[in-house]
Short mmCIF file of C-alpha atoms in Angstrom, two decimals:
data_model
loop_
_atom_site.label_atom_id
_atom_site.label_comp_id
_atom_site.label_asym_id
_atom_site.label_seq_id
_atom_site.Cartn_x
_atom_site.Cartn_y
_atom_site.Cartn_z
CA UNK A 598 57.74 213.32 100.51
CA UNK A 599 54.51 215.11 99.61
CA UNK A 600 54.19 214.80 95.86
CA UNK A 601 50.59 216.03 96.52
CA UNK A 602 49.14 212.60 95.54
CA UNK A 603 46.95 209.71 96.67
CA UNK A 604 49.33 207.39 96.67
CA UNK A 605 48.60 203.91 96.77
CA UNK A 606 46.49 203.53 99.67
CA UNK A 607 44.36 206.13 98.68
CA UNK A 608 44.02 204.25 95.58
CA UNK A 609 43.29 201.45 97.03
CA UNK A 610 40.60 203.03 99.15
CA UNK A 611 38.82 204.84 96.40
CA UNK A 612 38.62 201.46 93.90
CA UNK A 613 36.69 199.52 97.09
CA UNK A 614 34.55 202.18 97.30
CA UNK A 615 33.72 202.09 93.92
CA UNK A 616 33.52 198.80 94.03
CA UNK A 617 30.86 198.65 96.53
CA UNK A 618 29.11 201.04 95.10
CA UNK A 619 28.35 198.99 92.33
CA UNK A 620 28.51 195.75 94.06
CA UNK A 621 25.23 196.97 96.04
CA UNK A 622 23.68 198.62 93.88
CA UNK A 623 20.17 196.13 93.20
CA UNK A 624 17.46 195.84 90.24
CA UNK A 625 14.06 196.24 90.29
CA UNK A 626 12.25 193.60 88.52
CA UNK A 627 8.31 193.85 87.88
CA UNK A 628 7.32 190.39 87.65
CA UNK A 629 5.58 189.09 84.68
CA UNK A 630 6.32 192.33 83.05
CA UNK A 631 3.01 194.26 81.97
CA UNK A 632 1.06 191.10 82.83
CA UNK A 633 1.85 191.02 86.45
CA UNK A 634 1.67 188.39 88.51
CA UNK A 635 -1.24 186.16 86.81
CA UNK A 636 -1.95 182.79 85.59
CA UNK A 637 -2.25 183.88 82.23
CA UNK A 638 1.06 183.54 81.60
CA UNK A 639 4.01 181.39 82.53
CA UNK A 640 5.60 182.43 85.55
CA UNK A 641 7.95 179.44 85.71
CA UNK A 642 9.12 180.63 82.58
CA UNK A 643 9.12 184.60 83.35
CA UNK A 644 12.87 184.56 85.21
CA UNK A 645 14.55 182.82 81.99
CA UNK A 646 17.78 185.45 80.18
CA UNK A 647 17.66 187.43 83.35
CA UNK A 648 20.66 187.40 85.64
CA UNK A 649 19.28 187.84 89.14
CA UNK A 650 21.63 189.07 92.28
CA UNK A 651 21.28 188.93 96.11
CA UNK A 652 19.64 192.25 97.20
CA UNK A 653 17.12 192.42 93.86
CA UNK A 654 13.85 193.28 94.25
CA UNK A 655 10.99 191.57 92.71
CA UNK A 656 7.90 193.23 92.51
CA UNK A 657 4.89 191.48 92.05
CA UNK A 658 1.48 193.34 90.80
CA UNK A 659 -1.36 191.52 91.11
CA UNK A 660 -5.56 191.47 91.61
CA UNK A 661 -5.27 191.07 95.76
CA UNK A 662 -9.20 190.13 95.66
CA UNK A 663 -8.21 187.12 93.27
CA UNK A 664 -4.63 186.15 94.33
CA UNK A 665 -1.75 186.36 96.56
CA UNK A 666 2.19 185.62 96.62
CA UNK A 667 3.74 183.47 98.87
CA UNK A 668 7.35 183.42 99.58
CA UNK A 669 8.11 179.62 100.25
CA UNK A 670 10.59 176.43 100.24
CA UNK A 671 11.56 174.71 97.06
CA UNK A 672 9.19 172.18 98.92
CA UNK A 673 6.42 174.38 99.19
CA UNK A 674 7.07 175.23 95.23
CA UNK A 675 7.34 172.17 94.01
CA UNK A 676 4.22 170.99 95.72
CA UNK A 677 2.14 173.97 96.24
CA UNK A 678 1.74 174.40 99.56
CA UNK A 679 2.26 176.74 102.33
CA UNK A 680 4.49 175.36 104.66
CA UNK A 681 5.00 176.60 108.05
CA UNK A 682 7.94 178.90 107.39
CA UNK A 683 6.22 180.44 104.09
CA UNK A 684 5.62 183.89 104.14
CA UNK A 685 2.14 184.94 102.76
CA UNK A 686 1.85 188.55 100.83
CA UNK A 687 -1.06 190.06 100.06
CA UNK A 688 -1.57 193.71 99.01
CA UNK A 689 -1.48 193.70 95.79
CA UNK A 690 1.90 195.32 94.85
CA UNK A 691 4.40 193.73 96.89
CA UNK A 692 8.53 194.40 96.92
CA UNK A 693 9.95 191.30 97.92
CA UNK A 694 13.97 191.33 97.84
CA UNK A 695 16.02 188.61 96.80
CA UNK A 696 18.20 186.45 99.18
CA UNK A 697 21.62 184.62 97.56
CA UNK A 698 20.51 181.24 96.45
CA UNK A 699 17.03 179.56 95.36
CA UNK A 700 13.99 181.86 95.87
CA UNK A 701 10.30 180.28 95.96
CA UNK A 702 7.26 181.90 94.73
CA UNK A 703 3.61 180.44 94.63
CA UNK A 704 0.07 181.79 94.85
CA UNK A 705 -1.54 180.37 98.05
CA UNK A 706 -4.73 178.88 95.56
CA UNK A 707 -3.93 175.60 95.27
CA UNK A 708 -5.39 175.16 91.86
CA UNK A 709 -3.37 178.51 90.38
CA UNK A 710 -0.43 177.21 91.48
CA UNK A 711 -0.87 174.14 90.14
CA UNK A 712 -1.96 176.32 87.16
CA UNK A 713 1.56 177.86 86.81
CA UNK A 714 1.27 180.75 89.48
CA UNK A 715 4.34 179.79 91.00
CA UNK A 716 7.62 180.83 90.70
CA UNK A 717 11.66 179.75 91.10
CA UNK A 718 14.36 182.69 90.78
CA UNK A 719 17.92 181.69 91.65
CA UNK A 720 20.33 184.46 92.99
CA UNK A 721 24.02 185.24 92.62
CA UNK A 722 26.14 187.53 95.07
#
């Protein structure tokens, strides 16, 4: 009866485990890359051919005497405003993780956002 072994359960056991392991294991992402977060570029285009996941972290580098990052509504993006539920970020390097679904970004300035210093990043599981 004892070969010694696992056996299947044990299998079983050790492949969720693994599985989890790598299941919540998250990215780091610096936004904008070596730019940071700043109107100079894009950031509407930044996110495109990368795969984000629930649990990511963004991390946005910016000039806090100049600009700040909101985390908003697809409302608040689209229009560039901070809406009552936004929350407002502004140190200057701030981690900001991912939740499943549409994620909103926007500088609080309305003219920079209107600029392009806004955001959209859609997660996975």
């Amino acid at each position: 009866m004892g070969r010694g072994g696992l056996g299947v359960g044990g299998l079983l056991l050790i492949m969720l485990i693994v599985i989890n392991m790598e299941v919540n294991e998250s990215t780091t992402y610096e936004v904008g890359d070596e730019f940071g977060w700043d109107p100079t570029i894009d950031m509407e285009t930044w996110p495109r051919g990368k795969t984000f996941h629930a649990g990511d972290i963004l991390e946005f580098k910016y000039d806090d005497q100049k600009y700040d990052v909101v985390v908003t509504d697809q409302v608040g993006h689209d229009t560039c405003t901070v809406t009552p539920r936004s929350d407002v970020h502004n140190s200057g390097d701030d981690r900001i993780e991912l939740q499943h679904g549409g994620n909103y970004f926007i500088c609080s300035i309305s003219s920079l956002c209107s600029a392009g210093l806004k955001m959209a990043v859609s997660a996975d599981f």
